[in-house]
Each structure stands twice: as structure tokens, then as C-alpha cells.
CSV table of C-alpha atoms in Angstrom, one decimal:
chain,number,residue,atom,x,y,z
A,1,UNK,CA,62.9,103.3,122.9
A,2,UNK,CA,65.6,100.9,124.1
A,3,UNK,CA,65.5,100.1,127.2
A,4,UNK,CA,68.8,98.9,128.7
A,5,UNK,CA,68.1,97.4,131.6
A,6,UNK,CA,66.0,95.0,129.6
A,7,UNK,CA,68.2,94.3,127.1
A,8,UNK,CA,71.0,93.5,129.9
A,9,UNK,CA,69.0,91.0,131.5
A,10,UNK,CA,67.8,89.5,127.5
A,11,UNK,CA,71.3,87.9,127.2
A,12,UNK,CA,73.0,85.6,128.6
A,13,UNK,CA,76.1,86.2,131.1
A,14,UNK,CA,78.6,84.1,129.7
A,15,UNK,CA,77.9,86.3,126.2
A,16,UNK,CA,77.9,89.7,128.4
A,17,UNK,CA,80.9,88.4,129.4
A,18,UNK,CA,82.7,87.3,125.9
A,19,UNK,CA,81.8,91.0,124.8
A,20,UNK,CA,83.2,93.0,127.7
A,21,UNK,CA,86.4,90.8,127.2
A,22,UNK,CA,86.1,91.6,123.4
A,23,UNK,CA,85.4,95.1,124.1
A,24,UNK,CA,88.3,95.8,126.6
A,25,UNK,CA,90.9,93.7,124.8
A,26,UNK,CA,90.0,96.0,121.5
A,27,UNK,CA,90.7,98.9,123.4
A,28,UNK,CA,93.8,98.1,125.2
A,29,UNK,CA,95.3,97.1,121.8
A,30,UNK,CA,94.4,100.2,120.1
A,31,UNK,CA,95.9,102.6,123.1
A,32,UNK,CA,98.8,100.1,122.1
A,33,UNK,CA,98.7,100.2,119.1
A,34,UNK,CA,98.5,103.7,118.3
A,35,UNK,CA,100.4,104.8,121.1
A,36,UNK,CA,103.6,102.9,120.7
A,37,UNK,CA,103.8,100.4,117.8
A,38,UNK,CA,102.2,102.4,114.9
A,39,UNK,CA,104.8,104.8,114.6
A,40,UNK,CA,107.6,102.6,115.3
A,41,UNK,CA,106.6,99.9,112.8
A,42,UNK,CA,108.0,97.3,114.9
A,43,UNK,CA,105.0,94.8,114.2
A,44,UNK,CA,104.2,96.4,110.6
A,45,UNK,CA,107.6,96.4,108.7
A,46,UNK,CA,108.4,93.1,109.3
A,47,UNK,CA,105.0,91.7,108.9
A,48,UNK,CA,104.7,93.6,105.7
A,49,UNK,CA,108.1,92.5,104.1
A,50,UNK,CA,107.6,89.1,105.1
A,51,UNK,CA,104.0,89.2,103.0
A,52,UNK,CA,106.0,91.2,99.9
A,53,UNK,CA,108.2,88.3,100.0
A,54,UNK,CA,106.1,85.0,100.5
A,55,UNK,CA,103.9,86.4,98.1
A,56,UNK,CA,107.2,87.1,95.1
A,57,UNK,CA,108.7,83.6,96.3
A,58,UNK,CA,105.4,82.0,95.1
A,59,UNK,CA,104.6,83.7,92.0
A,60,UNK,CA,108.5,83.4,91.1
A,61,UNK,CA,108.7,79.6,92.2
A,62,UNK,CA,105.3,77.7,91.8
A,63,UNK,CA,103.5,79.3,88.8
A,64,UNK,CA,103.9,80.1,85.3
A,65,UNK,CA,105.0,83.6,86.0
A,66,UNK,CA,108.5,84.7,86.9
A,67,UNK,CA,110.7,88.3,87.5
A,68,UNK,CA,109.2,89.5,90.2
A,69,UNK,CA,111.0,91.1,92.8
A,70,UNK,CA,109.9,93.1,96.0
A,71,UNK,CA,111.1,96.6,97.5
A,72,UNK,CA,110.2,98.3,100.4
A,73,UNK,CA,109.2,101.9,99.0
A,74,UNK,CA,108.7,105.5,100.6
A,75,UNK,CA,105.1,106.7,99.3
A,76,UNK,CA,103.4,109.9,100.2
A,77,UNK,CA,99.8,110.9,99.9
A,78,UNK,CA,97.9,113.9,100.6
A,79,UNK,CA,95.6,112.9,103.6
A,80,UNK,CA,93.3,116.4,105.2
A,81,UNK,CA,95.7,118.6,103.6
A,82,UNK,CA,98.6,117.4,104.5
A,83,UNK,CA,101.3,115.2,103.2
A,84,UNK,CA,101.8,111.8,104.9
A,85,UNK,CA,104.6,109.4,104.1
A,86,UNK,CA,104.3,105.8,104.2
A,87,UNK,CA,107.0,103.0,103.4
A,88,UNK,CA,105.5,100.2,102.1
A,89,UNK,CA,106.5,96.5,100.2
A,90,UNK,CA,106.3,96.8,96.2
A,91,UNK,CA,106.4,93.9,94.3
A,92,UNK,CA,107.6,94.7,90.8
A,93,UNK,CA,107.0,92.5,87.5
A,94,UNK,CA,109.7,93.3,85.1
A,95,UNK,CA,110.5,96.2,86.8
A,96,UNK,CA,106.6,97.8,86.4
A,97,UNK,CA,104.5,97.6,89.5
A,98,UNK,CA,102.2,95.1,90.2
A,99,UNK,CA,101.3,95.5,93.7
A,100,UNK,CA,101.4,97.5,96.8
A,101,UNK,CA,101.2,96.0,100.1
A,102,UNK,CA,101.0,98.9,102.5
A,103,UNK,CA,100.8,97.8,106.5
A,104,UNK,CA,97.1,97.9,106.6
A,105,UNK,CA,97.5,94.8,104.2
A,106,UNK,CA,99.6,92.8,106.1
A,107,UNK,CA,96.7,91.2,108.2
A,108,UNK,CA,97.7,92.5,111.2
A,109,UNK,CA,94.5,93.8,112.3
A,110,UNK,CA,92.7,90.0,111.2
A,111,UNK,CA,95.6,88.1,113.2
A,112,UNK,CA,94.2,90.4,116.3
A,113,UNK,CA,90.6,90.2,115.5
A,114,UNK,CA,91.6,86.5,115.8
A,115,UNK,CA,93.5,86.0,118.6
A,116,UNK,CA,90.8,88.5,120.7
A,117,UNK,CA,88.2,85.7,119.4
A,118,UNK,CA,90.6,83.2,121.2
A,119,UNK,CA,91.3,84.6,124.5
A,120,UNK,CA,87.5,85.7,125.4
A,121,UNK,CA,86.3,82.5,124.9
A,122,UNK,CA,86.5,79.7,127.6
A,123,UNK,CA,88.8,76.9,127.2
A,124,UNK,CA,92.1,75.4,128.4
A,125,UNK,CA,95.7,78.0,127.8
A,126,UNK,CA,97.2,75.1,125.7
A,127,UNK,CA,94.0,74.8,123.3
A,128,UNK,CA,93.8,78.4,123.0
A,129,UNK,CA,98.0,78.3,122.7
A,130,UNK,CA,97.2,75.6,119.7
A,131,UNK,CA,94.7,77.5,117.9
A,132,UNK,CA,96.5,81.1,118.0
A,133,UNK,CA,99.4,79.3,116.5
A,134,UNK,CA,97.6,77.4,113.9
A,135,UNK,CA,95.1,80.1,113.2
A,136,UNK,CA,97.8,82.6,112.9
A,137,UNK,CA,99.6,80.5,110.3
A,138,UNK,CA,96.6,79.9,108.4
A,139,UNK,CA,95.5,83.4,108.4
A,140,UNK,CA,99.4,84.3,107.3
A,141,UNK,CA,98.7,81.7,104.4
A,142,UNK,CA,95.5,83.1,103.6
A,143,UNK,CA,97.2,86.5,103.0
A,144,UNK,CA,100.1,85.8,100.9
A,145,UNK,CA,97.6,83.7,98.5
A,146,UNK,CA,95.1,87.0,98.4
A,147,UNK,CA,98.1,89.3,97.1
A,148,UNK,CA,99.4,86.6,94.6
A,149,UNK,CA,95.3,86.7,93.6
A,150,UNK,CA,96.0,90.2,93.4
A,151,UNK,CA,98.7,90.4,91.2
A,152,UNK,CA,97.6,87.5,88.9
A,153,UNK,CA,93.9,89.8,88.7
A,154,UNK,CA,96.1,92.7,88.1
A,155,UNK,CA,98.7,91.1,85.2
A,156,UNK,CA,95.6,89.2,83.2
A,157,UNK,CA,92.2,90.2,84.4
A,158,UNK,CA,92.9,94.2,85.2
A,159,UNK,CA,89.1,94.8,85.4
A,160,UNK,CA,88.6,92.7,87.8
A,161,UNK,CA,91.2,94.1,90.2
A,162,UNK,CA,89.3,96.8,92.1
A,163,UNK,CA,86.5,94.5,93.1
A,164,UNK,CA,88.6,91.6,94.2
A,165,UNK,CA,90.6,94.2,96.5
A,166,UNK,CA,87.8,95.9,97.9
A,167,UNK,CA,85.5,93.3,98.3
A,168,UNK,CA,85.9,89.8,97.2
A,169,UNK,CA,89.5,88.7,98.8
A,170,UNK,CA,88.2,90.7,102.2
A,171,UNK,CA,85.3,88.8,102.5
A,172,UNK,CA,87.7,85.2,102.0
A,173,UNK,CA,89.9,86.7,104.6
A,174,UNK,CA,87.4,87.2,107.3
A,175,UNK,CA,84.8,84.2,106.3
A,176,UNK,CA,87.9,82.2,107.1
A,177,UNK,CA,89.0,83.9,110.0
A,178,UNK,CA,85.3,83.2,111.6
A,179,UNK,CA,85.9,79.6,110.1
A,180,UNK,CA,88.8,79.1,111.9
A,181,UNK,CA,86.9,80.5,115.3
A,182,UNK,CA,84.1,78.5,114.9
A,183,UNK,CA,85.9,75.6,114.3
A,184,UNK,CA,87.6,75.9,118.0
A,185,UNK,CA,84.4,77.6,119.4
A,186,UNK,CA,82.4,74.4,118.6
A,187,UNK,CA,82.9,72.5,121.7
A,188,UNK,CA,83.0,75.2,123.9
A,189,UNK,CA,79.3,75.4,126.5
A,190,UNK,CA,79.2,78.6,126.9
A,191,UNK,CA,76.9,77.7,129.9
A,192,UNK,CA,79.4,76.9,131.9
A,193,UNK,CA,81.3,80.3,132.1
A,194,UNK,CA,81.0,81.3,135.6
A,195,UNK,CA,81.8,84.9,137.1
């Protein structure tokens, strides 16, 4: 059996310490979250739009593909028996679909993930001020290229689609948001953390 008094003394304090911070800051931003910003879609809409329309500005702009507009849509599911509606970015191709990018796409949840990474660790407000910003942009970048991958998947390799949605342009996002931490967690001791 696991004994936790053991396993508390096992690790180290500064990493008991980066955890509760991790652990507290998660939960304070879901009580905000979900409490007050979900609903309102004051951090989703814009987020969202902003993604539709990088991502349409590229494919109309700097590839060999053009006629793509973006819309923001009203979409409704059936979630536990009852109907939920959702508004959402559409980018359109010719005036057929190509994409979907509903607020759980936007990266909003990776660009906190992130910037919890940031603030637990130990180091000076303007390097952490630095690597928010940078990270932030990078991880925006990041985005916008995985929903052009989408689309171009979903105009000339179709099958491919599912997999690179589910799976393959979620693990590129994440690998390079722990990239980008571990880049500015590299000359951070966490030895030196005191209480």
C-alpha cells in the first residue's frame, strides 16, 4: 500500500512546492473559468475568431489555395439528452466547409497550461514577463499552422484528417509547449527554492 508520509518525504521541497502552486493555480482558473468567463465568451470569442482568421489570411495569402472565408456559426449538438448550442469560427472553401474551430480549439486551455508552467517555477517577474509573452505568441503560431494542417489534410488527404485532429497536431501542440518550458526551466536550480 502507499504510504504517504513516505512518499512526502521521497521528493524534494522545491518540487512539492512547484505542484501545490500548479495544483492551486489549476483550480482557481477553473472556478474562473467556469464560473464567469465560459459563459460569457469574453476570452473564447475573440480568441476563436482571431484563429478562424489567421488561419483563412494564410491559406488565402501564402499558399497555392485561395477562397476561403471565415464565419462565426451557431451550432447545436445533442449532449446527455439535451440540446446545447455553441457559436463557433467556420472557415469555408468555396463556400463548402472546411473546418470548424469551436473554443476548445483556440488553445486557450495550452496558453494556461503554459503560463501555470511559468509562474510556479522560480525566476525573476521580467524573465517569466518575457517568456509568457514569447511563449504565448509561439503557442498562438503553433495553432493557426495546426488548423491550416487541418484544412490542407481535409481538402487533399481526407483520410488522414481524423488522425491528425485527434492525435498527431495535439501531440505537436503540447511537445512544443513543454519545449518552450524547458527551454526557460533550463537554468532554473530548483535547489534553491526556499519556503
Amino acid at each position: 500500500m502507499l504510504n504517504l508520509k513516505s512518499l512526502q518525504k521521497d521528493i524534494p521541497l522545491p518540487i512539492r512546492l512547484f505542484l501545490g502552486k500548479a495544483l492551486l493555480l489549476f483550480i482557481i482558473w477553473k472556478v474562473i473559468y467556469s464560473g464567469f468567463l465560459y459563459d460569457s465568451q469574453y476570452l473564447d470569442h475573440p480568441l476563436t475568431t482571431h484563429v478562424a482568421k489567421a488561419s483563412t489570411y494564410l491559406l488565402n495569402n501564402l499558399g497555392g489555395m485561395s477562397d476561403f472565408s471565415t464565419e462565426r456559426e451557431n451550432t447545436s449538438f445533442i449532449f446527455e439528452g439535451g440540446e446545447t448550442v455553441n457559436e463557433i469560427s467556420a472557415i469555408y472553401h468555396y463556400d463548402y466547409i472546411s473546418l470548424y474551430i469551436a473554443n476548445a480549439c483556440n488553445g486557450l486551455e495550452v496558453f494556461i497550461l503554459y503560463i501555470g508552467f511559468i509562474i510556479c517555477m522560480p525566476s525573476s517577474f521580467w524573465r517569466k514577463t518575457k517568456y509568457i509573452i514569447l511563449g504565448i505568441l509561439l503557442l498562438d503560431i503553433i495553432n493557426i499552422l495546426r488548423c491550416v494542417g487541418l484544412i490542407y489534410l481535409k481538402e487533399y488527404f481526407d483520410v488522414y484528417f481524423d488522425f491528425a485532429h485527434h492525435y498527431l497536431f495535439k501531440a505537436v501542440v503540447y511537445t512544443a509547449t513543454l519545449i518552450i518550458w524547458g527551454y526557460f526551466a533550463r537554468k532554473i536550480h530548483l535547489k534553491n527554492e526556499t519556503v
